[in-house]
CSV table of C-alpha atoms and ligand atoms in Angstrom, one decimal:
chain,number,residue,atom,x,y,z
Z,1,MET,CA,12.8,2.5,-34.4
Z,2,SER,CA,9.7,2.3,-36.5
Z,3,ALA,CA,9.8,3.3,-40.1
Z,4,TYR,CA,6.5,5.1,-39.6
Z,5,GLU,CA,5.6,8.3,-37.8
Z,6,PRO,CA,2.1,8.5,-36.2
Z,7,VAL,CA,0.0,11.6,-36.8
Z,8,ILE,CA,-2.8,12.2,-34.4
Z,9,GLY,CA,-5.4,14.9,-33.9
Z,10,VAL,CA,-8.2,14.8,-31.3
Z,11,GLU,CA,-11.8,16.1,-31.1
Z,12,ILE,CA,-13.0,16.7,-27.6
Z,13,HIS,CA,-16.7,17.2,-26.8
Z,14,VAL,CA,-17.2,19.1,-23.5
Z,15,GLN,CA,-20.7,19.3,-22.0
Z,16,LEU,CA,-21.1,22.7,-20.5
Z,17,SER,CA,-22.5,22.6,-16.9
Z,18,THR,CA,-25.0,25.4,-17.5
Z,19,ARG,CA,-28.3,25.4,-15.6
Z,20,THR,CA,-30.3,25.1,-18.7
Z,21,LYS,CA,-30.0,23.6,-22.2
Z,22,MET,CA,-28.6,25.2,-25.3
Z,23,PHE,CA,-31.8,26.5,-27.0
Z,24,CYS,CA,-34.6,26.0,-24.4
Z,25,GLY,CA,-35.3,26.5,-20.7
Z,26,CYS,CA,-35.1,22.8,-19.7
Z,27,GLU,CA,-32.7,22.2,-16.8
Z,28,LEU,CA,-29.7,19.9,-17.4
Z,29,SER,CA,-29.8,16.7,-15.4
Z,30,PHE,CA,-27.8,13.7,-14.8
Z,31,GLY,CA,-29.3,10.5,-13.4
Z,32,ASP,CA,-32.9,11.8,-13.3
Z,33,PRO,CA,-35.7,9.6,-14.6
Z,34,PRO,CA,-35.6,9.5,-18.5
Z,35,ASN,CA,-37.5,12.1,-20.5
Z,36,THR,CA,-38.4,14.3,-17.5
Z,37,HIS,CA,-36.4,17.3,-18.7
Z,38,THR,CA,-37.9,18.0,-22.1
Z,39,CYS,CA,-40.1,20.6,-23.8
Z,40,PRO,CA,-41.6,21.3,-27.2
Z,41,VAL,CA,-38.3,23.0,-28.3
Z,42,CYS,CA,-35.9,20.2,-27.4
Z,43,LEU,CA,-38.4,17.6,-28.6
Z,44,ALA,CA,-38.7,19.5,-31.9
Z,45,HIS,CA,-42.4,20.0,-32.0
Z,46,PRO,CA,-43.6,21.9,-35.1
Z,47,GLY,CA,-43.5,25.7,-35.0
Z,48,VAL,CA,-41.2,26.1,-32.0
Z,49,LEU,CA,-38.3,28.5,-32.0
Z,50,PRO,CA,-34.9,28.1,-30.3
Z,51,VAL,CA,-33.3,30.8,-28.2
Z,52,VAL,CA,-29.5,30.8,-27.6
Z,53,ASN,CA,-28.3,30.3,-24.0
Z,54,GLU,CA,-26.2,33.3,-23.2
Z,55,GLU,CA,-24.3,31.5,-20.5
Z,56,ALA,CA,-23.3,28.8,-23.0
Z,57,ILE,CA,-21.8,31.6,-25.2
Z,58,ARG,CA,-20.0,33.0,-22.3
Z,59,ARG,CA,-18.4,29.6,-21.4
Z,60,ALA,CA,-17.4,29.0,-25.0
Z,61,LEU,CA,-15.7,32.3,-25.1
Z,62,VAL,CA,-13.9,31.6,-21.7
Z,63,ILE,CA,-12.7,28.3,-23.2
Z,64,GLY,CA,-11.5,30.0,-26.4
Z,65,LEU,CA,-9.7,32.7,-24.5
Z,66,ALA,CA,-7.9,30.0,-22.4
Z,67,LEU,CA,-6.8,28.2,-25.5
Z,68,GLY,CA,-5.5,31.5,-27.1
Z,69,CYS,CA,-8.1,31.2,-29.8
Z,70,GLU,CA,-9.1,34.0,-32.2
Z,71,ILE,CA,-12.6,35.0,-31.1
Z,72,ALA,CA,-14.9,35.5,-34.1
Z,73,PRO,CA,-16.5,38.9,-34.2
Z,74,ARG,CA,-19.5,37.2,-35.7
Z,75,SER,CA,-20.3,33.5,-35.8
Z,76,ILE,CA,-23.4,31.6,-37.0
Z,77,PHE,CA,-25.2,28.3,-36.4
Z,78,HIS,CA,-25.8,25.7,-39.1
Z,79,ARG,CA,-28.1,22.7,-39.3
Z,80,LYS,CA,-26.2,19.4,-39.6
Z,81,ASN,CA,-28.6,17.0,-41.2
Z,82,TYR,CA,-28.7,13.4,-40.4
Z,83,PHE,CA,-31.5,11.0,-39.6
Z,84,TYR,CA,-31.1,9.0,-36.3
Z,85,PRO,CA,-33.4,8.4,-33.4
Z,86,ASP,CA,-31.3,10.4,-31.0
Z,87,LEU,CA,-32.0,13.6,-32.9
Z,88,PRO,CA,-35.8,14.6,-32.9
Z,89,LYS,CA,-35.3,17.5,-35.4
Z,90,ALA,CA,-33.3,15.2,-37.8
Z,91,TYR,CA,-30.6,17.8,-37.7
Z,92,GLN,CA,-28.2,19.0,-35.0
Z,93,VAL,CA,-27.7,22.7,-34.5
Z,94,SER,CA,-23.9,23.2,-34.7
Z,95,GLN,CA,-21.4,25.7,-36.0
Z,96,PHE,CA,-19.8,24.9,-39.3
Z,97,ASP,CA,-17.6,27.4,-41.3
Z,98,ILE,CA,-17.7,30.3,-38.9
Z,99,PRO,CA,-17.1,28.9,-35.4
Z,100,ILE,CA,-17.2,31.2,-32.3
Z,101,CYS,CA,-13.5,30.3,-31.5
Z,102,GLY,CA,-10.9,30.0,-34.3
Z,103,ARG,CA,-7.2,29.1,-34.2
Z,104,GLY,CA,-5.3,28.8,-30.9
Z,105,GLU,CA,-2.9,26.5,-29.1
Z,106,PHE,CA,-2.5,24.7,-25.9
Z,107,THR,CA,0.8,23.7,-24.2
Z,108,ALA,CA,1.0,20.8,-21.7
Z,109,ILE,CA,4.0,19.7,-19.7
Z,110,ARG,CA,5.2,16.1,-20.2
Z,111,GLU,CA,6.4,14.0,-17.3
Z,112,ASP,CA,10.0,14.6,-18.2
Z,113,GLY,CA,9.4,18.3,-18.0
Z,114,SER,CA,9.4,19.0,-21.8
Z,115,GLU,CA,6.6,21.0,-23.3
Z,116,LEU,CA,4.0,19.7,-25.7
Z,117,THR,CA,2.3,22.4,-27.8
Z,118,VAL,CA,-0.7,21.4,-29.7
Z,119,GLY,CA,-2.4,23.6,-32.3
Z,120,ILE,CA,-6.2,24.2,-31.8
Z,121,THR,CA,-8.1,24.3,-35.1
Z,122,ARG,CA,-11.3,25.6,-33.6
Z,123,ALA,CA,-13.7,25.4,-30.7
Z,124,HIS,CA,-17.4,25.7,-31.6
Z,125,LEU,CA,-20.8,25.5,-29.9
Z,126,GLU,CA,-23.4,22.8,-30.6
Z,127,GLU,CA,-26.1,20.8,-28.9
Z,128,ASP,CA,-25.8,17.3,-27.7
Z,129,ALA,CA,-28.0,14.5,-29.0
Z,130,ALA,CA,-30.3,12.4,-26.8
Z,131,LYS,CA,-29.0,9.2,-25.2
Z,132,LEU,CA,-29.7,5.9,-26.9
Z,133,THR,CA,-29.5,2.7,-24.9
Z,134,HIS,CA,-29.4,-0.6,-26.8
Z,135,GLU,CA,-31.1,-3.4,-24.9
Z,136,GLY,CA,-30.0,-7.0,-25.1
Z,137,GLY,CA,-26.5,-6.5,-26.6
Z,138,ARG,CA,-24.5,-4.0,-28.6
Z,139,ARG,CA,-26.0,-2.1,-31.5
Z,140,ALA,CA,-25.7,-4.8,-34.1
Z,141,GLY,CA,-27.2,-7.6,-32.0
Z,142,ALA,CA,-29.6,-5.5,-29.8
Z,143,GLU,CA,-33.3,-6.5,-29.4
Z,144,GLY,CA,-34.4,-3.0,-29.1
Z,145,SER,CA,-33.3,0.6,-28.3
Z,146,VAL,CA,-34.7,3.2,-26.0
Z,147,VAL,CA,-34.1,6.9,-26.1
Z,148,ASP,CA,-33.8,9.4,-23.2
Z,149,PHE,CA,-34.2,13.0,-24.4
Z,150,ASN,CA,-32.9,14.6,-21.1
Z,151,ARG,CA,-29.5,14.9,-22.6
Z,152,GLY,CA,-30.8,16.2,-26.0
Z,153,GLY,CA,-30.0,19.9,-26.3
Z,154,THR,CA,-27.3,20.0,-23.7
Z,155,PRO,CA,-24.7,22.7,-24.7
Z,156,LEU,CA,-21.5,21.3,-26.0
Z,157,VAL,CA,-18.2,22.9,-27.0
Z,158,GLU,CA,-16.3,20.8,-29.5
Z,159,ILE,CA,-12.6,21.4,-29.5
Z,160,VAL,CA,-10.7,20.2,-32.5
Z,161,THR,CA,-6.9,20.0,-32.6
Z,162,GLU,CA,-4.4,20.1,-35.4
Z,163,PRO,CA,-2.8,16.7,-36.2
Z,164,ASP,CA,0.2,17.7,-34.0
Z,165,LEU,CA,0.3,14.7,-31.7
Z,166,ARG,CA,2.7,11.8,-32.2
Z,167,SER,CA,2.0,9.2,-29.6
Z,168,GLY,CA,-0.8,7.8,-27.3
Z,169,SER,CA,1.0,9.0,-24.2
Z,170,ASP,CA,1.2,12.6,-25.6
Z,171,VAL,CA,-2.5,12.5,-26.3
Z,172,ALA,CA,-3.2,11.4,-22.7
Z,173,THR,CA,-0.9,14.1,-21.4
Z,174,PHE,CA,-2.5,16.8,-23.5
Z,175,LEU,CA,-6.1,15.7,-22.6
Z,176,ARG,CA,-5.4,15.4,-18.9
Z,177,GLN,CA,-4.0,18.9,-18.7
Z,178,LEU,CA,-6.7,20.3,-21.0
Z,179,ARG,CA,-9.3,18.7,-18.7
Z,180,GLN,CA,-7.6,20.3,-15.7
Z,181,THR,CA,-7.7,23.7,-17.4
Z,182,LEU,CA,-11.4,23.3,-18.2
Z,183,LEU,CA,-12.0,22.4,-14.5
Z,184,PHE,CA,-10.2,25.6,-13.4
Z,185,LEU,CA,-12.4,27.6,-15.8
Z,186,GLY,CA,-15.4,26.1,-14.1
Z,187,VAL,CA,-17.2,25.5,-17.4
Z,188,SER,CA,-17.8,21.7,-17.2
Z,189,ASP,CA,-17.7,18.7,-14.8
Z,190,CYS,CA,-15.4,17.1,-17.4
Z,191,SER,CA,-16.3,13.6,-16.2
Z,192,MET,CA,-15.1,10.9,-18.7
Z,193,GLU,CA,-17.1,8.2,-17.0
Z,194,GLU,CA,-20.4,10.2,-17.0
Z,195,GLY,CA,-19.7,11.4,-20.6
Z,196,SER,CA,-19.5,15.1,-19.9
Z,197,MET,CA,-16.1,15.0,-21.6
Z,198,ARG,CA,-15.6,12.7,-24.6
Z,199,ALA,CA,-12.6,12.4,-26.8
Z,200,ASP,CA,-12.2,10.9,-30.3
Z,201,ALA,CA,-8.8,10.5,-32.0
Z,202,ASN,CA,-8.0,10.6,-35.7
Z,203,VAL,CA,-5.0,8.4,-36.2
Z,204,SER,CA,-2.8,7.9,-39.3
Z,205,ILE,CA,0.8,7.0,-39.9
Z,206,ARG,CA,3.3,8.0,-42.6
Z,207,PRO,CA,6.9,7.0,-43.5
Z,208,VAL,CA,9.3,8.9,-41.3
Z,209,GLY,CA,10.4,12.0,-43.2
Z,210,SER,CA,7.3,12.3,-45.2
Z,211,HIS,CA,5.1,15.4,-45.0
Z,212,GLU,CA,2.0,13.9,-46.6
Z,213,LEU,CA,-0.8,12.7,-44.4
Z,214,GLY,CA,-1.8,9.0,-44.5
Z,215,THR,CA,-5.3,7.7,-44.5
Z,216,LYS,CA,-6.8,8.2,-41.1
Z,217,THR,CA,-9.1,6.2,-38.9
Z,218,GLU,CA,-11.2,7.5,-36.1
Z,219,LEU,CA,-11.0,5.9,-32.7
Z,220,LYS,CA,-14.3,6.6,-31.0
Z,221,ASN,CA,-15.9,6.9,-27.6
Z,222,MET,CA,-13.2,6.0,-25.1
Z,223,ASN,CA,-14.3,6.6,-21.6
Z,224,SER,CA,-10.9,7.0,-20.0
Z,225,PHE,CA,-7.6,8.6,-20.9
Z,226,ARG,CA,-5.7,5.4,-20.2
Z,227,PHE,CA,-7.9,3.4,-22.6
Z,228,LEU,CA,-7.6,6.1,-25.2
Z,229,GLU,CA,-3.8,6.0,-24.9
Z,230,ARG,CA,-3.8,2.2,-25.2
Z,231,GLY,CA,-6.3,2.3,-28.0
Z,232,ILE,CA,-4.2,4.7,-30.0
Z,233,GLU,CA,-1.1,2.6,-29.5
Z,234,ALA,CA,-3.0,-0.5,-30.7
Z,235,GLU,CA,-4.3,1.3,-33.7
Z,236,ILE,CA,-0.8,2.6,-34.7
Z,237,ALA,CA,0.5,-1.0,-34.4
Z,238,ARG,CA,-2.4,-2.3,-36.5
Z,239,GLN,CA,-1.8,0.3,-39.2
Z,240,GLU,CA,2.0,-0.4,-39.2
Z,241,ARG,CA,1.3,-4.1,-39.7
Z,242,ILE,CA,-1.0,-3.5,-42.6
Z,243,LEU,CA,1.4,-1.1,-44.4
Z,244,SER,CA,4.5,-3.2,-43.8
Z,245,GLU,CA,2.6,-6.2,-45.3
Z,246,GLY,CA,1.9,-4.0,-48.4
Z,247,GLY,CA,-1.8,-3.4,-47.6
Z,248,ARG,CA,-3.6,-0.1,-47.5
Z,249,ILE,CA,-5.5,1.6,-44.7
Z,250,SER,CA,-9.2,2.2,-45.2
Z,251,GLN,CA,-10.9,5.2,-43.8
Z,252,GLU,CA,-13.2,4.0,-41.1
Z,253,THR,CA,-14.3,4.3,-37.5
Z,254,VAL,CA,-12.6,1.9,-35.2
Z,255,HIS,CA,-13.3,0.8,-31.6
Z,256,TYR,CA,-10.7,-0.5,-29.1
Z,257,GLU,CA,-11.7,-3.3,-26.7
Z,258,PRO,CA,-9.8,-2.7,-23.5
Z,259,GLU,CA,-10.5,-6.3,-22.3
Z,260,THR,CA,-8.8,-7.9,-25.3
Z,261,GLY,CA,-6.6,-5.1,-26.6
Z,262,HIS,CA,-8.2,-5.6,-30.1
Z,263,ILE,CA,-9.3,-3.0,-32.6
Z,264,THR,CA,-12.6,-3.6,-34.3
Z,265,SER,CA,-14.2,-1.7,-37.2
Z,266,LEU,CA,-17.5,0.0,-36.4
Z,267,ARG,CA,-18.5,1.4,-39.8
Z,268,SER,CA,-16.8,2.5,-43.0
Z,269,LYS,CA,-16.5,6.3,-43.2
Z,270,GLU,CA,-16.5,6.1,-46.9
Z,271,GLU,CA,-20.2,5.4,-46.8
Z,272,SER,CA,-20.8,8.3,-44.3
Z,273,HIS,CA,-23.5,10.8,-45.0
Z,274,ASP,CA,-23.2,14.2,-46.6
Z,275,TYR,CA,-24.6,16.4,-43.7
Z,276,ARG,CA,-25.9,19.0,-46.1
Z,277,TYR,CA,-25.0,21.9,-43.7
Z,278,PHE,CA,-27.0,25.0,-44.2
Z,279,PRO,CA,-27.4,28.1,-42.0
Z,280,GLU,CA,-29.9,27.8,-39.2
Z,281,PRO,CA,-32.6,30.3,-40.2
Z,282,ASP,CA,-34.2,30.4,-36.7
Z,283,LEU,CA,-31.1,31.8,-34.9
Z,284,VAL,CA,-29.5,35.2,-35.2
Z,285,PRO,CA,-25.7,35.4,-35.6
Z,286,VAL,CA,-23.6,35.5,-32.4
Z,287,VAL,CA,-21.9,38.9,-32.2
Z,288,PRO,CA,-20.2,39.2,-28.8
Z,289,ASP,CA,-19.6,42.7,-27.6
Z,290,PRO,CA,-15.8,43.3,-27.8
Z,291,ALA,CA,-15.9,44.9,-24.3
Z,292,TRP,CA,-17.5,41.8,-22.9
Z,293,VAL,CA,-14.8,39.6,-24.5
Z,294,GLU,CA,-12.1,41.8,-23.0
Z,295,SER,CA,-13.7,41.6,-19.6
Z,296,LEU,CA,-13.8,37.8,-19.8
Z,297,ARG,CA,-10.1,37.8,-20.8
Z,298,ALA,CA,-9.3,40.0,-17.8
Z,299,GLU,CA,-11.2,37.7,-15.4
Z,300,GLN,CA,-9.5,34.5,-16.5
Z,301,PRO,CA,-8.1,32.6,-13.5
Z,302,GLU,CA,-4.4,31.6,-13.4
Z,303,LEU,CA,-4.5,28.3,-15.3
Z,304,PRO,CA,-2.8,25.1,-14.2
Z,305,VAL,CA,0.0,24.9,-16.7
Z,306,PRO,CA,1.4,28.5,-16.3
Z,307,LEU,CA,0.7,28.1,-12.5
Z,308,ARG,CA,2.9,25.0,-12.4
Z,309,ARG,CA,5.7,26.9,-14.1
Z,310,ARG,CA,5.4,29.7,-11.6
Z,311,MET,CA,5.3,27.4,-8.6
Z,312,VAL,CA,8.7,25.9,-9.7
Z,313,ALA,CA,10.3,29.2,-10.8
Z,314,GLU,CA,9.2,31.5,-8.0
Z,315,MET,CA,8.1,29.4,-5.0
Z,316,GLY,CA,10.9,26.8,-4.9
Z,317,LEU,CA,8.6,23.8,-5.5
Z,318,SER,CA,9.7,20.7,-7.4
Z,319,ALA,CA,8.0,19.9,-10.7
Z,320,GLU,CA,6.2,17.0,-9.0
Z,321,ASP,CA,5.0,19.2,-6.1
Z,322,ALA,CA,3.5,21.6,-8.7
Z,323,GLU,CA,1.9,18.9,-10.6
Z,324,VAL,CA,0.2,17.3,-7.6
Z,325,LEU,CA,-0.9,20.7,-6.0
Z,326,THR,CA,-2.5,21.9,-9.3
Z,327,GLU,CA,-4.7,18.8,-9.4
Z,328,SER,CA,-7.8,20.8,-8.6
Z,329,PRO,CA,-8.7,24.5,-8.2
Z,330,GLU,CA,-9.6,23.8,-4.6
Z,331,LEU,CA,-6.2,22.3,-3.8
Z,332,VAL,CA,-4.5,25.2,-5.4
Z,333,GLU,CA,-6.5,27.7,-3.4
Z,334,TYR,CA,-5.8,25.7,-0.2
Z,335,PHE,CA,-2.0,25.6,-0.9
Z,336,MET,CA,-1.8,29.2,-1.9
Z,337,GLN,CA,-3.4,30.4,1.3
Z,338,ALA,CA,-1.0,28.3,3.4
Z,339,ALA,CA,2.0,29.4,1.3
Z,340,ALA,CA,1.2,33.0,1.8
Z,341,LEU,CA,1.8,32.6,5.5
Z,342,ALA,CA,4.7,30.2,5.8
Z,343,ASP,CA,7.5,28.6,3.7
Z,344,PRO,CA,5.9,27.5,0.5
Z,345,LYS,CA,8.1,24.4,0.0
Z,346,ALA,CA,7.4,23.1,3.6
Z,347,CYS,CA,3.7,23.8,3.2
Z,348,ALA,CA,3.7,21.9,-0.1
Z,349,ASN,CA,5.5,18.9,1.5
Z,350,TRP,CA,3.0,18.8,4.4
Z,351,ILE,CA,-0.1,19.2,2.3
Z,352,ARG,CA,0.7,16.7,-0.4
Z,353,GLY,CA,2.4,14.3,2.0
Z,354,GLU,CA,1.3,13.8,5.5
Z,355,LEU,CA,-2.0,15.7,5.4
Z,356,ARG,CA,-3.3,13.9,2.4
Z,357,ALA,CA,-2.0,10.6,3.8
Z,358,GLN,CA,-3.8,11.0,7.1
Z,359,LEU,CA,-7.0,12.2,5.5
Z,360,ARG,CA,-7.1,9.1,3.4
Z,361,GLU,CA,-8.8,7.4,6.4
Z,362,THR,CA,-11.7,9.9,6.5
Z,363,GLY,CA,-11.9,10.2,2.8
Z,364,GLU,CA,-11.8,14.0,3.0
Z,365,GLU,CA,-9.9,16.4,0.8
Z,366,PRO,CA,-7.7,19.0,2.6
Z,367,TRP,CA,-10.2,21.8,2.0
Z,368,GLN,CA,-13.0,19.7,3.3
Z,369,SER,CA,-11.2,18.9,6.5
Z,370,LYS,CA,-11.0,20.7,9.9
Z,371,VAL,CA,-7.4,21.7,9.1
Z,372,THR,CA,-7.3,25.2,7.6
Z,373,PRO,CA,-4.5,26.5,5.4
Z,374,ALA,CA,-3.6,28.8,8.3
Z,375,HIS,CA,-3.2,25.7,10.6
Z,376,VAL,CA,-0.8,24.1,8.1
Z,377,ALA,CA,1.2,27.3,8.0
Z,378,ALA,CA,1.3,27.5,11.8
Z,379,LEU,CA,2.4,23.9,12.0
Z,380,VAL,CA,5.2,24.6,9.5
Z,381,ASP,CA,6.3,27.5,11.6
Z,382,LEU,CA,6.4,25.5,14.8
Z,383,LEU,CA,8.6,22.9,13.1
Z,384,ALA,CA,10.9,25.6,11.7
Z,385,ALA,CA,11.2,27.1,15.2
Z,386,GLY,CA,12.1,23.7,16.7
Z,387,THR,CA,9.1,23.8,19.0
Z,388,VAL,CA,8.0,20.3,17.8
Z,389,SER,CA,9.9,17.5,16.2
Z,390,VAL,CA,8.8,15.9,12.9
Z,391,PRO,CA,7.2,12.9,14.5
Z,392,ALA,CA,5.4,15.1,17.0
Z,393,ALA,CA,4.2,17.4,14.2
Z,394,LYS,CA,2.6,14.3,12.6
Z,395,GLU,CA,0.7,13.8,15.9
Z,396,VAL,CA,-0.2,17.4,16.0
Z,397,LEU,CA,-1.7,17.1,12.6
Z,398,ALA,CA,-3.7,14.0,13.6
Z,399,GLY,CA,-5.0,16.1,16.5
Z,400,MET,CA,-6.0,19.0,14.3
Z,401,ILE,CA,-7.8,16.6,11.9
Z,402,GLN,CA,-9.9,15.4,14.8
Z,403,THR,CA,-10.6,18.7,16.7
Z,404,GLY,CA,-9.8,21.5,14.2
Z,405,ASP,CA,-7.8,23.2,17.0
Z,406,GLN,CA,-4.8,25.5,16.4
Z,407,PRO,CA,-1.6,23.5,16.3
Z,408,ALA,CA,-0.2,25.3,19.3
Z,409,ALA,CA,-3.3,24.2,21.3
Z,410,VAL,CA,-2.8,20.6,20.2
Z,411,VAL,CA,0.9,20.7,21.2
Z,412,GLU,CA,-0.2,22.0,24.6
Z,413,SER,CA,-3.0,19.6,25.2
Z,414,LYS,CA,-1.1,16.5,24.1
Z,415,GLY,CA,2.2,17.6,25.7
Z,416,LEU,CA,4.0,17.4,22.4
Z,417,ALA,CA,6.5,20.3,22.7
Z,418,ALA,CA,10.0,19.3,22.0
Z,419,MET,CA,12.0,18.6,25.1
Z,420,ASP,CA,14.8,21.0,25.9
Z,421,ASP,CA,18.3,19.7,25.6
Z,422,GLY,CA,18.8,19.7,29.3
Z,423,ASP,CA,16.0,17.2,29.9
Z,424,LEU,CA,17.0,15.2,26.9
Z,425,ALA,CA,20.6,14.9,28.0
Z,426,ALA,CA,19.7,12.9,31.1
Z,427,ILE,CA,17.7,10.4,29.0
Z,428,ILE,CA,20.5,10.1,26.5
Z,429,ALA,CA,23.0,9.4,29.3
Z,430,GLU,CA,20.8,6.5,30.4
Z,431,LEU,CA,20.4,5.2,26.9
Z,432,VAL,CA,24.1,5.2,26.2
Z,433,ALA,CA,24.8,3.4,29.5
Z,434,ALA,CA,22.1,0.8,28.8
Z,435,ASN,CA,23.4,0.1,25.3
Z,436,PRO,CA,27.2,-0.3,25.5
Z,437,ASP,CA,27.5,-2.4,22.3
Z,438,GLN,CA,25.8,0.3,20.2
Z,439,ALA,CA,28.0,3.0,21.9
Z,440,GLN,CA,31.1,1.0,21.0
Z,441,GLN,CA,29.9,0.8,17.3
Z,442,LEU,CA,29.7,4.6,17.3
Z,443,ARG,CA,33.2,4.8,18.7
Z,444,ASP,CA,34.3,2.4,15.8
Z,445,GLY,CA,33.0,5.0,13.3
Z,446,LYS,CA,29.6,3.3,12.5
Z,447,ASP,CA,27.5,6.5,12.3
Z,448,LYS,CA,24.5,4.5,11.2
Z,449,VAL,CA,24.0,3.4,14.8
Z,450,LEU,CA,22.8,7.0,15.6
Z,451,GLY,CA,19.5,6.0,14.0
Z,452,PHE,CA,19.1,3.3,16.7
Z,453,PHE,CA,19.6,6.0,19.5
Z,454,VAL,CA,17.1,8.3,17.8
Z,455,GLY,CA,14.6,5.6,17.6
Z,456,GLN,CA,15.1,4.7,21.3
Z,457,ALA,CA,14.9,8.3,22.4
Z,458,MET,CA,11.7,8.8,20.4
Z,459,LYS,CA,10.2,5.7,22.2
Z,460,GLN,CA,11.3,7.0,25.6
Z,461,THR,CA,10.0,10.5,25.0
Z,462,GLY,CA,6.8,9.7,23.1
Z,463,GLY,CA,8.2,11.4,20.0
Z,464,ARG,CA,9.0,14.7,21.8
Z,465,ALA,CA,12.8,14.5,21.2
Z,466,ASN,CA,14.2,16.5,18.4
Z,467,PRO,CA,16.2,14.0,16.2
Z,468,GLN,CA,19.0,16.5,15.5
Z,469,SER,CA,19.3,17.2,19.3
Z,470,VAL,CA,19.4,13.4,20.0
Z,471,GLN,CA,22.2,12.9,17.5
Z,472,LYS,CA,24.2,15.8,18.8
Z,473,LEU,CA,23.8,14.7,22.5
Z,474,VAL,CA,24.7,11.0,21.7
Z,475,ARG,CA,27.9,12.2,20.0
Z,476,GLU,CA,28.7,14.3,23.0
Z,477,ALA,CA,28.0,11.5,25.4
Z,478,VAL,CA,29.9,8.8,23.6
Z,479,LEU,CA,32.6,10.6,21.7
Z,480,GLY,CA,33.0,13.7,23.9
Z,481,GLU,CA,32.4,15.9,20.9
B,501,ZN,ZN1,-36.3,21.7,-23.7
């Protein structure tokens, strides 16, 4: 056990996938030629005036409601002043002391089933900066830098948590499920690789039992949850080493190198600028109509974490089934449609198991394939009725993936219906006669040998034998049961 307890809070920037930017009519773009989505407003020409994007406000409210935040009856924008080439106005329009969403909390489910509740300090709206690319090396050694203003002015929601997290793996669990929730809300693409979701972690440690906060460092710009988790663990270990050797932590921004596992210092926070926040005089306060807020609350979709709990409690799914099936809103919708028609547990098994495994070859997701949820339900019913065996059902599924036909039609066209016991009995009699050694083993009490007969019967019948029937008939033939 370490003598220190880590204390971690995170700041998450989420680019909203609105059609247009935060304060002008330029369309958002990703991957378009540089500087093709700009206008006098987002390039900060003199005399231009910003206008708030109403859809961005709506999405910020939707996020705040999902996080149980207090919605501010009135919030305002501030200018955050700093001088950098990615910011043509030399200030970023952001929210400061009166954010649109105040305190809330978010609960995630850990792998062991325990719950992880993290306080949300605030969620506020701001605009993204432009994208700087340093040519010929990292910032310090670069030969030059170019700037693409397409990203400048993209609406962002920044979510700030309380320092409630205690390990890198909890941070990863929290962020993965927060991301999933945002995807269900349809507010952002939340792509870590493309930068539409970015997370920074504030990390400090303190002696176990202490309630004071230690000096924190900021771990910046990790483009995957896995690297963020590893970076946090590396930073905790670095701080423990310093403190145990009698040193002190300096407040700074640090970077984790995934290739080497090393932490490097980017810049000292102690020299950081005073942003001289002051209210943005060109924008009116945001005063959302309470009736609008209530209608947004009423329209919230069922979110993945509560949905997972319900799937386990009410639908008989395992915790793992629920986790896999809530991966995306599309998969949830697909599963729910099937589960409304047939046994939910069996539908879950077939969708997350055989269907996804077979679709790996075509690279399709279930909802993109020719197999509809109703087809899955019909297949589950055929199995339950004993019309097809499990191996035959897998073939039926393969047929449905190719043709999109009803399972019953595939059973018919491929002759996959389970054989009736009368036809099967004759085959079993032949099998028992042809394999006297195995029959003797069964007489000696070695039940495992039944698997051999099932395999042989499947071979003989092209998978149309029901394994339970084979076992029963072999016992009858050999043991007279
Ligand atoms: Zn613009």
